[in-house]
């Protein structure tokens, strides 16, 4: 039996309104869901991305620590978004520039190339393509 692919990613944010505006600009889309979870423990705002993947923003009704994300602590290191080619990676670097989102430029390695950047809570994000 093959191990299933990812269907969704959900991240906790400190300011849901700020993050919703930021991710809406990045994704070029509005959320498809924006509501309190049935049990009332958290609120989620969810985006539908290409390929059936969902990306969610969570807030836990003011109980978040407020600390910026830090990949040196146990937990999430970064989220990588697949792009189809090096040319598409270059296009995303240009798009980040247009959006005023700082990034590290295109970095090449033997296993592929990527453009790394961070969201308003310092969560690491990356556009990535395999080796050419």
mmCIF file of N, CA and C in Angstrom:
data_model
loop_
_atom_site.group_PDB
_atom_site.id
_atom_site.type_symbol
_atom_site.label_atom_id
_atom_site.label_comp_id
_atom_site.label_asym_id
_atom_site.label_seq_id
_atom_site.Cartn_x
_atom_site.Cartn_y
_atom_site.Cartn_z
ATOM 1 N N UNK A 1 0.847 -1.173 0.000
ATOM 2 C CA UNK A 1 0.000 0.000 0.000
ATOM 3 C C UNK A 1 0.893 1.236 0.000
ATOM 4 N N UNK A 2 0.636 2.146 -0.910
ATOM 5 C CA UNK A 2 1.423 3.377 -1.010
ATOM 6 C C UNK A 2 1.022 4.345 0.097
ATOM 7 N N UNK A 3 2.007 5.061 0.613
ATOM 8 C CA UNK A 3 1.714 6.074 1.632
ATOM 9 C C UNK A 3 1.040 7.253 0.946
ATOM 10 N N UNK A 4 -0.055 7.785 1.512
ATOM 11 C CA UNK A 4 -0.787 8.863 0.845
ATOM 12 C C UNK A 4 -0.026 10.188 0.858
ATOM 13 N N UNK A 5 -0.307 11.023 -0.147
ATOM 14 C CA UNK A 5 0.272 12.362 -0.209
ATOM 15 C C UNK A 5 -0.416 13.298 0.771
ATOM 16 N N UNK A 6 0.131 14.475 0.919
ATOM 17 C CA UNK A 6 -0.474 15.467 1.804
ATOM 18 C C UNK A 6 -1.760 16.001 1.185
ATOM 19 N N UNK A 7 -2.778 16.172 2.017
ATOM 20 C CA UNK A 7 -4.044 16.728 1.571
ATOM 21 C C UNK A 7 -4.200 18.162 2.053
ATOM 22 N N UNK A 8 -3.672 18.450 3.234
ATOM 23 C CA UNK A 8 -3.730 19.820 3.733
ATOM 24 C C UNK A 8 -2.620 20.087 4.734
ATOM 25 N N UNK A 9 -2.337 21.364 4.878
ATOM 26 C CA UNK A 9 -1.410 21.872 5.888
ATOM 27 C C UNK A 9 -2.154 22.961 6.628
ATOM 28 N N UNK A 10 -2.028 22.988 7.954
ATOM 29 C CA UNK A 10 -2.643 24.048 8.752
ATOM 30 C C UNK A 10 -1.577 24.629 9.669
ATOM 31 N N UNK A 11 -1.481 25.946 9.690
ATOM 32 C CA UNK A 11 -0.501 26.622 10.535
ATOM 33 C C UNK A 11 -1.233 27.538 11.507
ATOM 34 N N UNK A 12 -0.669 27.720 12.682
ATOM 35 C CA UNK A 12 -1.226 28.639 13.667
ATOM 36 C C UNK A 12 -0.595 30.006 13.467
ATOM 37 N N UNK A 13 -1.439 31.039 13.435
ATOM 38 C CA UNK A 13 -0.970 32.407 13.220
ATOM 39 C C UNK A 13 -1.351 33.277 14.412
ATOM 40 N N UNK A 14 -0.627 34.374 14.581
ATOM 41 C CA UNK A 14 -0.901 35.264 15.719
ATOM 42 C C UNK A 14 -1.974 36.292 15.422
ATOM 43 N N UNK A 15 -2.124 36.689 14.166
ATOM 44 C CA UNK A 15 -3.094 37.710 13.777
ATOM 45 C C UNK A 15 -3.785 37.214 12.512
ATOM 46 N N UNK A 16 -4.973 36.645 12.680
ATOM 47 C CA UNK A 16 -5.671 36.009 11.566
ATOM 48 C C UNK A 16 -5.987 36.985 10.444
ATOM 49 N N UNK A 17 -6.415 38.188 10.764
ATOM 50 C CA UNK A 17 -6.735 39.162 9.711
ATOM 51 C C UNK A 17 -5.502 39.511 8.890
ATOM 52 N N UNK A 18 -4.390 39.778 9.570
ATOM 53 C CA UNK A 18 -3.140 40.110 8.861
ATOM 54 C C UNK A 18 -2.693 38.944 7.984
ATOM 55 N N UNK A 19 -2.713 37.741 8.535
ATOM 56 C CA UNK A 19 -2.266 36.574 7.771
ATOM 57 C C UNK A 19 -3.207 36.268 6.614
ATOM 58 N N UNK A 20 -4.500 36.462 6.797
ATOM 59 C CA UNK A 20 -5.452 36.228 5.718
ATOM 60 C C UNK A 20 -5.187 37.185 4.561
ATOM 61 N N UNK A 21 -4.949 38.449 4.867
ATOM 62 C CA UNK A 21 -4.612 39.409 3.802
ATOM 63 C C UNK A 21 -3.327 38.990 3.091
ATOM 64 N N UNK A 22 -2.299 38.619 3.852
ATOM 65 C CA UNK A 22 -0.990 38.265 3.298
ATOM 66 C C UNK A 22 -1.096 37.030 2.403
ATOM 67 N N UNK A 23 -1.717 35.958 2.898
ATOM 68 C CA UNK A 23 -1.828 34.729 2.111
ATOM 69 C C UNK A 23 -2.761 34.906 0.915
ATOM 70 N N UNK A 24 -3.797 35.726 1.039
ATOM 71 C CA UNK A 24 -4.670 35.995 -0.108
ATOM 72 C C UNK A 24 -3.884 36.648 -1.235
ATOM 73 N N UNK A 25 -2.983 37.563 -0.898
ATOM 74 C CA UNK A 25 -2.126 38.189 -1.903
ATOM 75 C C UNK A 25 -1.177 37.157 -2.514
ATOM 76 N N UNK A 26 -0.552 36.347 -1.660
ATOM 77 C CA UNK A 26 0.398 35.342 -2.146
ATOM 78 C C UNK A 26 -0.293 34.335 -3.057
ATOM 79 N N UNK A 27 -1.442 33.801 -2.629
ATOM 80 C CA UNK A 27 -2.145 32.776 -3.395
ATOM 81 C C UNK A 27 -2.946 33.358 -4.557
ATOM 82 N N UNK A 28 -3.190 34.659 -4.540
ATOM 83 C CA UNK A 28 -4.020 35.264 -5.573
ATOM 84 C C UNK A 28 -5.447 34.758 -5.515
ATOM 85 N N UNK A 29 -5.925 34.468 -4.309
ATOM 86 C CA UNK A 29 -7.264 33.894 -4.128
ATOM 87 C C UNK A 29 -7.780 34.215 -2.735
ATOM 88 N N UNK A 30 -9.078 34.161 -2.604
ATOM 89 C CA UNK A 30 -9.714 34.315 -1.298
ATOM 90 C C UNK A 30 -9.905 32.948 -0.660
ATOM 91 N N UNK A 31 -10.048 32.902 0.662
ATOM 92 C CA UNK A 31 -10.309 31.625 1.327
ATOM 93 C C UNK A 31 -11.627 31.005 0.860
ATOM 94 N N UNK A 32 -11.689 29.679 0.906
ATOM 95 C CA UNK A 32 -12.924 28.965 0.583
ATOM 96 C C UNK A 32 -13.716 28.634 1.833
ATOM 97 N N UNK A 33 -13.109 28.813 2.994
ATOM 98 C CA UNK A 33 -13.748 28.526 4.275
ATOM 99 C C UNK A 33 -13.180 29.490 5.305
ATOM 100 N N UNK A 34 -14.061 30.033 6.135
ATOM 101 C CA UNK A 34 -13.629 30.971 7.176
ATOM 102 C C UNK A 34 -14.640 30.884 8.312
ATOM 103 N N UNK A 35 -14.351 30.025 9.307
ATOM 104 C CA UNK A 35 -15.340 29.776 10.350
ATOM 105 C C UNK A 35 -14.702 29.192 11.610
ATOM 106 N N UNK A 36 -15.468 29.244 12.698
ATOM 107 C CA UNK A 36 -15.067 28.550 13.913
ATOM 108 C C UNK A 36 -15.271 27.057 13.711
ATOM 109 N N UNK A 37 -14.363 26.282 14.252
ATOM 110 C CA UNK A 37 -14.476 24.829 14.233
ATOM 111 C C UNK A 37 -15.678 24.446 15.092
ATOM 112 N N UNK A 38 -16.323 23.321 14.771
ATOM 113 C CA UNK A 38 -17.573 22.923 15.431
ATOM 114 C C UNK A 38 -17.506 22.937 16.949
ATOM 115 N N UNK A 39 -16.409 22.488 17.506
ATOM 116 C CA UNK A 39 -16.273 22.442 18.961
ATOM 117 C C UNK A 39 -15.932 23.793 19.582
ATOM 118 N N UNK A 40 -15.678 24.795 18.743
ATOM 119 C CA UNK A 40 -15.374 26.133 19.239
ATOM 120 C C UNK A 40 -13.965 26.311 19.770
ATOM 121 N N UNK A 41 -13.088 25.333 19.530
ATOM 122 C CA UNK A 41 -11.724 25.419 20.064
ATOM 123 C C UNK A 41 -10.817 26.314 19.243
ATOM 124 N N UNK A 42 -11.096 26.452 17.939
ATOM 125 C CA UNK A 42 -10.253 27.281 17.095
ATOM 126 C C UNK A 42 -11.054 27.794 15.912
ATOM 127 N N UNK A 43 -10.504 28.797 15.257
ATOM 128 C CA UNK A 43 -11.072 29.345 14.021
ATOM 129 C C UNK A 43 -10.138 28.958 12.888
ATOM 130 N N UNK A 44 -10.707 28.573 11.769
ATOM 131 C CA UNK A 44 -9.849 28.251 10.629
ATOM 132 C C UNK A 44 -10.313 28.980 9.378
ATOM 133 N N UNK A 45 -9.306 29.435 8.646
ATOM 134 C CA UNK A 45 -9.475 30.061 7.348
ATOM 135 C C UNK A 45 -8.694 29.182 6.380
ATOM 136 N N UNK A 46 -9.364 28.713 5.322
ATOM 137 C CA UNK A 46 -8.777 27.679 4.468
ATOM 138 C C UNK A 46 -8.778 28.127 3.005
ATOM 139 N N UNK A 47 -7.656 27.879 2.333
ATOM 140 C CA UNK A 47 -7.487 28.147 0.908
ATOM 141 C C UNK A 47 -7.439 26.825 0.152
ATOM 142 N N UNK A 48 -8.029 26.795 -1.034
ATOM 143 C CA UNK A 48 -7.933 25.643 -1.932
ATOM 144 C C UNK A 48 -6.848 25.947 -2.961
ATOM 145 N N UNK A 49 -5.797 25.147 -2.970
ATOM 146 C CA UNK A 49 -4.695 25.317 -3.910
ATOM 147 C C UNK A 49 -4.829 24.311 -5.046
ATOM 148 N N UNK A 50 -4.090 24.528 -6.119
ATOM 149 C CA UNK A 50 -4.113 23.588 -7.236
ATOM 150 C C UNK A 50 -3.764 22.185 -6.764
ATOM 151 N N UNK A 51 -4.302 21.187 -7.446
ATOM 152 C CA UNK A 51 -4.006 19.801 -7.116
ATOM 153 C C UNK A 51 -4.821 19.265 -5.954
ATOM 154 N N UNK A 52 -5.802 20.015 -5.476
ATOM 155 C CA UNK A 52 -6.649 19.540 -4.393
ATOM 156 C C UNK A 52 -6.099 19.768 -2.996
ATOM 157 N N UNK A 53 -4.962 20.413 -2.895
ATOM 158 C CA UNK A 53 -4.351 20.679 -1.587
ATOM 159 C C UNK A 53 -5.056 21.842 -0.904
ATOM 160 N N UNK A 54 -5.252 21.727 0.406
ATOM 161 C CA UNK A 54 -5.818 22.803 1.213
ATOM 162 C C UNK A 54 -4.732 23.371 2.124
ATOM 163 N N UNK A 55 -4.784 24.679 2.343
ATOM 164 C CA UNK A 55 -3.830 25.356 3.211
ATOM 165 C C UNK A 55 -4.633 26.171 4.210
ATOM 166 N N UNK A 56 -4.480 25.854 5.495
ATOM 167 C CA UNK A 56 -5.297 26.490 6.516
ATOM 168 C C UNK A 56 -4.510 27.378 7.456
ATOM 169 N N UNK A 57 -5.172 28.446 7.873
ATOM 170 C CA UNK A 57 -4.664 29.336 8.915
ATOM 171 C C UNK A 57 -5.537 29.109 10.140
ATOM 172 N N UNK A 58 -4.912 28.858 11.276
ATOM 173 C CA UNK A 58 -5.660 28.619 12.506
ATOM 174 C C UNK A 58 -5.338 29.687 13.541
ATOM 175 N N UNK A 59 -6.342 30.040 14.312
ATOM 176 C CA UNK A 59 -6.143 30.851 15.503
ATOM 177 C C UNK A 59 -6.929 30.178 16.614
ATOM 178 N N UNK A 60 -6.345 30.142 17.784
ATOM 179 C CA UNK A 60 -6.923 29.400 18.900
ATOM 180 C C UNK A 60 -7.519 30.342 19.936
ATOM 181 N N UNK A 61 -8.281 31.300 19.443
ATOM 182 C CA UNK A 61 -9.042 32.241 20.275
ATOM 183 C C UNK A 61 -8.190 32.916 21.347
ATOM 184 N N UNK A 62 -7.037 33.417 20.924
ATOM 185 C CA UNK A 62 -6.210 34.207 21.818
ATOM 186 C C UNK A 62 -5.305 33.423 22.738
ATOM 187 N N UNK A 63 -5.225 32.121 22.582
ATOM 188 C CA UNK A 63 -4.362 31.328 23.468
ATOM 189 C C UNK A 63 -3.003 31.023 22.855
ATOM 190 N N UNK A 64 -2.721 31.560 21.640
ATOM 191 C CA UNK A 64 -1.403 31.352 21.022
ATOM 192 C C UNK A 64 -0.342 32.060 21.867
ATOM 193 N N UNK A 65 0.872 31.586 21.770
ATOM 194 C CA UNK A 65 1.956 32.185 22.550
ATOM 195 C C UNK A 65 2.300 33.594 22.079
ATOM 196 N N UNK A 66 2.105 33.861 20.799
ATOM 197 C CA UNK A 66 2.500 35.150 20.236
ATOM 198 C C UNK A 66 3.948 35.184 19.800
ATOM 199 N N UNK A 67 4.687 34.124 20.088
ATOM 200 C CA UNK A 67 6.091 34.045 19.682
ATOM 201 C C UNK A 67 6.189 33.831 18.177
ATOM 202 N N UNK A 68 7.197 34.429 17.540
ATOM 203 C CA UNK A 68 7.384 34.148 16.111
ATOM 204 C C UNK A 68 7.815 32.697 15.915
ATOM 205 N N UNK A 69 7.490 32.145 14.762
ATOM 206 C CA UNK A 69 7.919 30.785 14.441
ATOM 207 C C UNK A 69 9.442 30.730 14.427
ATOM 208 N N UNK A 70 9.973 29.572 14.785
ATOM 209 C CA UNK A 70 11.423 29.381 14.827
ATOM 210 C C UNK A 70 11.727 27.933 14.478
ATOM 211 N N UNK A 71 12.325 27.722 13.317
ATOM 212 C CA UNK A 71 12.611 26.362 12.876
ATOM 213 C C UNK A 71 13.650 25.653 13.738
ATOM 214 N N UNK A 72 14.275 26.358 14.656
ATOM 215 C CA UNK A 72 15.251 25.727 15.545
ATOM 216 C C UNK A 72 14.582 25.066 16.745
ATOM 217 N N UNK A 73 13.291 25.323 16.942
ATOM 218 C CA UNK A 73 12.521 24.625 17.975
ATOM 219 C C UNK A 73 11.866 23.409 17.329
ATOM 220 N N UNK A 74 11.567 22.418 18.121
ATOM 221 C CA UNK A 74 10.850 21.259 17.614
ATOM 222 C C UNK A 74 9.509 21.700 17.042
ATOM 223 N N UNK A 75 9.183 21.203 15.867
ATOM 224 C CA UNK A 75 7.936 21.561 15.195
ATOM 225 C C UNK A 75 8.194 21.785 13.723
ATOM 226 N N UNK A 76 7.455 22.673 13.135
ATOM 227 C CA UNK A 76 7.539 22.934 11.708
ATOM 228 C C UNK A 76 8.854 23.621 11.335
ATOM 229 N N UNK A 77 9.524 23.104 10.330
ATOM 230 C CA UNK A 77 10.711 23.764 9.789
ATOM 231 C C UNK A 77 10.295 24.724 8.682
ATOM 232 N N UNK A 78 9.596 24.233 7.674
ATOM 233 C CA UNK A 78 9.081 25.080 6.602
ATOM 234 C C UNK A 78 8.060 24.304 5.783
ATOM 235 N N UNK A 79 7.325 25.010 4.949
ATOM 236 C CA UNK A 79 6.378 24.404 4.018
ATOM 237 C C UNK A 79 6.899 24.666 2.613
ATOM 238 N N UNK A 80 7.016 23.623 1.805
ATOM 239 C CA UNK A 80 7.505 23.757 0.443
ATOM 240 C C UNK A 80 6.381 23.588 -0.565
ATOM 241 N N UNK A 81 6.291 24.520 -1.515
ATOM 242 C CA UNK A 81 5.310 24.464 -2.596
ATOM 243 C C UNK A 81 6.013 24.026 -3.867
ATOM 244 N N UNK A 82 5.493 22.988 -4.529
ATOM 245 C CA UNK A 82 6.118 22.436 -5.730
ATOM 246 C C UNK A 82 5.860 23.319 -6.941
ATOM 247 N N UNK A 83 6.917 23.607 -7.688
ATOM 248 C CA UNK A 83 6.791 24.264 -8.987
ATOM 249 C C UNK A 83 7.381 23.322 -10.028
ATOM 250 N N UNK A 84 6.958 23.489 -11.282
ATOM 251 C CA UNK A 84 7.289 22.516 -12.315
ATOM 252 C C UNK A 84 8.630 22.658 -12.992
ATOM 253 N N UNK A 85 9.277 23.821 -12.846
ATOM 254 C CA UNK A 85 10.528 24.022 -13.568
ATOM 255 C C UNK A 85 11.318 25.165 -12.944
ATOM 256 N N UNK A 86 12.575 25.264 -13.376
ATOM 257 C CA UNK A 86 13.408 26.371 -12.910
ATOM 258 C C UNK A 86 12.847 27.701 -13.417
ATOM 259 N N UNK A 87 12.324 27.711 -14.641
ATOM 260 C CA UNK A 87 11.733 28.937 -15.195
ATOM 261 C C UNK A 87 10.541 29.393 -14.344
ATOM 262 N N UNK A 88 9.722 28.446 -13.898
ATOM 263 C CA UNK A 88 8.583 28.791 -13.044
ATOM 264 C C UNK A 88 9.067 29.304 -11.684
ATOM 265 N N UNK A 89 10.158 28.741 -11.204
ATOM 266 C CA UNK A 89 10.749 29.203 -9.951
ATOM 267 C C UNK A 89 11.183 30.667 -10.080
ATOM 268 N N UNK A 90 11.798 30.995 -11.182
ATOM 269 C CA UNK A 90 12.197 32.384 -11.452
ATOM 270 C C UNK A 90 10.978 33.306 -11.491
ATOM 271 N N UNK A 91 9.888 32.821 -12.097
ATOM 272 C CA UNK A 91 8.652 33.612 -12.143
ATOM 273 C C UNK A 91 8.119 33.881 -10.738
ATOM 274 N N UNK A 92 8.191 32.894 -9.863
ATOM 275 C CA UNK A 92 7.720 33.092 -8.492
ATOM 276 C C UNK A 92 8.620 34.067 -7.733
ATOM 277 N N UNK A 93 9.913 34.027 -7.989
ATOM 278 C CA UNK A 93 10.812 35.003 -7.352
ATOM 279 C C UNK A 93 10.421 36.417 -7.780
ATOM 280 N N UNK A 94 10.117 36.590 -9.060
ATOM 281 C CA UNK A 94 9.671 37.889 -9.567
ATOM 282 C C UNK A 94 8.346 38.286 -8.934
ATOM 283 N N UNK A 95 7.420 37.336 -8.797
ATOM 284 C CA UNK A 95 6.118 37.611 -8.175
ATOM 285 C C UNK A 95 6.296 38.044 -6.721
ATOM 286 N N UNK A 96 7.183 37.389 -5.995
ATOM 287 C CA UNK A 96 7.451 37.792 -4.603
ATOM 288 C C UNK A 96 7.974 39.223 -4.562
ATOM 289 N N UNK A 97 8.861 39.567 -5.496
ATOM 290 C CA UNK A 97 9.363 40.946 -5.585
ATOM 291 C C UNK A 97 8.201 41.914 -5.798
ATOM 292 N N UNK A 98 7.304 41.574 -6.722
ATOM 293 C CA UNK A 98 6.151 42.433 -7.007
ATOM 294 C C UNK A 98 5.254 42.615 -5.789
ATOM 295 N N UNK A 99 5.141 41.564 -4.962
ATOM 296 C CA UNK A 99 4.311 41.618 -3.761
ATOM 297 C C UNK A 99 5.033 42.276 -2.588
ATOM 298 N N UNK A 100 6.316 42.593 -2.766
ATOM 299 C CA UNK A 100 7.087 43.190 -1.687
ATOM 300 C C UNK A 100 7.450 42.201 -0.595
ATOM 301 N N UNK A 101 7.525 40.921 -0.953
ATOM 302 C CA UNK A 101 7.860 39.871 0.009
ATOM 303 C C UNK A 101 9.346 39.548 -0.133
ATOM 304 N N UNK A 102 10.094 39.753 0.941
ATOM 305 C CA UNK A 102 11.526 39.460 0.924
ATOM 306 C C UNK A 102 11.757 37.970 0.749
ATOM 307 N N UNK A 103 12.818 37.636 0.016
ATOM 308 C CA UNK A 103 13.178 36.235 -0.200
ATOM 309 C C UNK A 103 14.678 36.139 -0.393
ATOM 310 N N UNK A 104 15.165 34.918 -0.399
ATOM 311 C CA UNK A 104 16.601 34.699 -0.517
ATOM 312 C C UNK A 104 17.094 34.492 -1.931
ATOM 313 N N UNK A 105 16.242 34.712 -2.941
ATOM 314 C CA UNK A 105 16.651 34.464 -4.319
ATOM 315 C C UNK A 105 16.642 32.979 -4.617
ATOM 316 N N UNK A 106 16.879 32.644 -5.851
ATOM 317 C CA UNK A 106 16.896 31.243 -6.269
ATOM 318 C C UNK A 106 18.204 30.612 -5.804
ATOM 319 N N UNK A 107 18.090 29.545 -5.053
ATOM 320 C CA UNK A 107 19.250 28.796 -4.566
ATOM 321 C C UNK A 107 19.238 27.417 -5.206
ATOM 322 N N UNK A 108 20.387 27.025 -5.769
ATOM 323 C CA UNK A 108 20.502 25.733 -6.431
ATOM 324 C C UNK A 108 21.284 24.757 -5.560
ATOM 325 N N UNK A 109 20.860 23.505 -5.590
ATOM 326 C CA UNK A 109 21.565 22.414 -4.908
ATOM 327 C C UNK A 109 21.472 21.186 -5.811
ATOM 328 N N UNK A 110 22.224 20.155 -5.499
ATOM 329 C CA UNK A 110 22.199 18.961 -6.348
ATOM 330 C C UNK A 110 20.833 18.271 -6.333
ATOM 331 N N UNK A 111 20.031 18.473 -5.293
ATOM 332 C CA UNK A 111 18.720 17.826 -5.170
ATOM 333 C C UNK A 111 17.570 18.695 -5.682
ATOM 334 N N UNK A 112 17.859 19.926 -6.113
ATOM 335 C CA UNK A 112 16.835 20.806 -6.654
ATOM 336 C C UNK A 112 17.132 22.265 -6.360
ATOM 337 N N UNK A 113 16.182 23.125 -6.707
ATOM 338 C CA UNK A 113 16.343 24.567 -6.514
ATOM 339 C C UNK A 113 15.125 25.131 -5.805
ATOM 340 N N UNK A 114 15.347 26.195 -5.020
ATOM 341 C CA UNK A 114 14.238 26.783 -4.296
ATOM 342 C C UNK A 114 14.405 28.265 -4.053
ATOM 343 N N UNK A 115 13.282 28.879 -3.700
ATOM 344 C CA UNK A 115 13.236 30.268 -3.267
ATOM 345 C C UNK A 115 12.573 30.258 -1.893
ATOM 346 N N UNK A 116 13.298 30.685 -0.867
ATOM 347 C CA UNK A 116 12.785 30.680 0.498
ATOM 348 C C UNK A 116 12.328 32.076 0.912
ATOM 349 N N UNK A 117 11.248 32.120 1.690
ATOM 350 C CA UNK A 117 10.711 33.378 2.199
ATOM 351 C C UNK A 117 9.926 33.078 3.470
ATOM 352 N N UNK A 118 9.422 34.114 4.139
ATOM 353 C CA UNK A 118 8.725 33.935 5.407
ATOM 354 C C UNK A 118 7.411 34.699 5.429
ATOM 355 N N UNK A 119 6.453 34.146 6.165
ATOM 356 C CA UNK A 119 5.165 34.818 6.314
ATOM 357 C C UNK A 119 5.235 35.807 7.481
ATOM 358 N N UNK A 120 4.156 36.527 7.795
ATOM 359 C CA UNK A 120 4.207 37.524 8.866
ATOM 360 C C UNK A 120 4.550 36.965 10.250
ATOM 361 N N UNK A 121 4.358 35.656 10.467
ATOM 362 C CA UNK A 121 4.710 35.037 11.744
ATOM 363 C C UNK A 121 6.073 34.361 11.702
ATOM 364 N N UNK A 122 6.847 34.638 10.669
ATOM 365 C CA UNK A 122 8.192 34.090 10.491
ATOM 366 C C UNK A 122 8.190 32.610 10.092
ATOM 367 N N UNK A 123 7.053 32.089 9.656
ATOM 368 C CA UNK A 123 6.987 30.693 9.220
ATOM 369 C C UNK A 123 7.705 30.579 7.877
ATOM 370 N N UNK A 124 8.620 29.622 7.795
ATOM 371 C CA UNK A 124 9.394 29.412 6.586
ATOM 372 C C UNK A 124 8.562 28.796 5.476
ATOM 373 N N UNK A 125 8.626 29.400 4.298
ATOM 374 C CA UNK A 125 7.931 28.919 3.110
ATOM 375 C C UNK A 125 8.941 28.846 1.977
ATOM 376 N N UNK A 126 8.675 27.981 1.003
ATOM 377 C CA UNK A 126 9.627 27.810 -0.096
ATOM 378 C C UNK A 126 8.889 27.354 -1.354
ATOM 379 N N UNK A 127 9.291 27.905 -2.480
ATOM 380 C CA UNK A 127 8.921 27.356 -3.775
ATOM 381 C C UNK A 127 10.085 26.453 -4.169
ATOM 382 N N UNK A 128 9.796 25.233 -4.643
ATOM 383 C CA UNK A 128 10.860 24.264 -4.884
ATOM 384 C C UNK A 128 10.598 23.474 -6.149
ATOM 385 N N UNK A 129 11.671 23.182 -6.888
ATOM 386 C CA UNK A 129 11.609 22.295 -8.042
ATOM 387 C C UNK A 129 12.805 21.341 -7.975
ATOM 388 N N UNK A 130 12.608 20.142 -8.491
ATOM 389 C CA UNK A 130 13.678 19.146 -8.493
ATOM 390 C C UNK A 130 14.805 19.531 -9.434
ATOM 391 N N UNK A 131 15.861 18.728 -9.449
ATOM 392 C CA UNK A 131 17.013 19.037 -10.309
ATOM 393 C C UNK A 131 16.633 18.964 -11.785
ATOM 394 N N UNK A 132 17.306 19.792 -12.576
ATOM 395 C CA UNK A 132 17.016 19.806 -14.026
ATOM 396 C C UNK A 132 17.943 18.869 -14.754
#
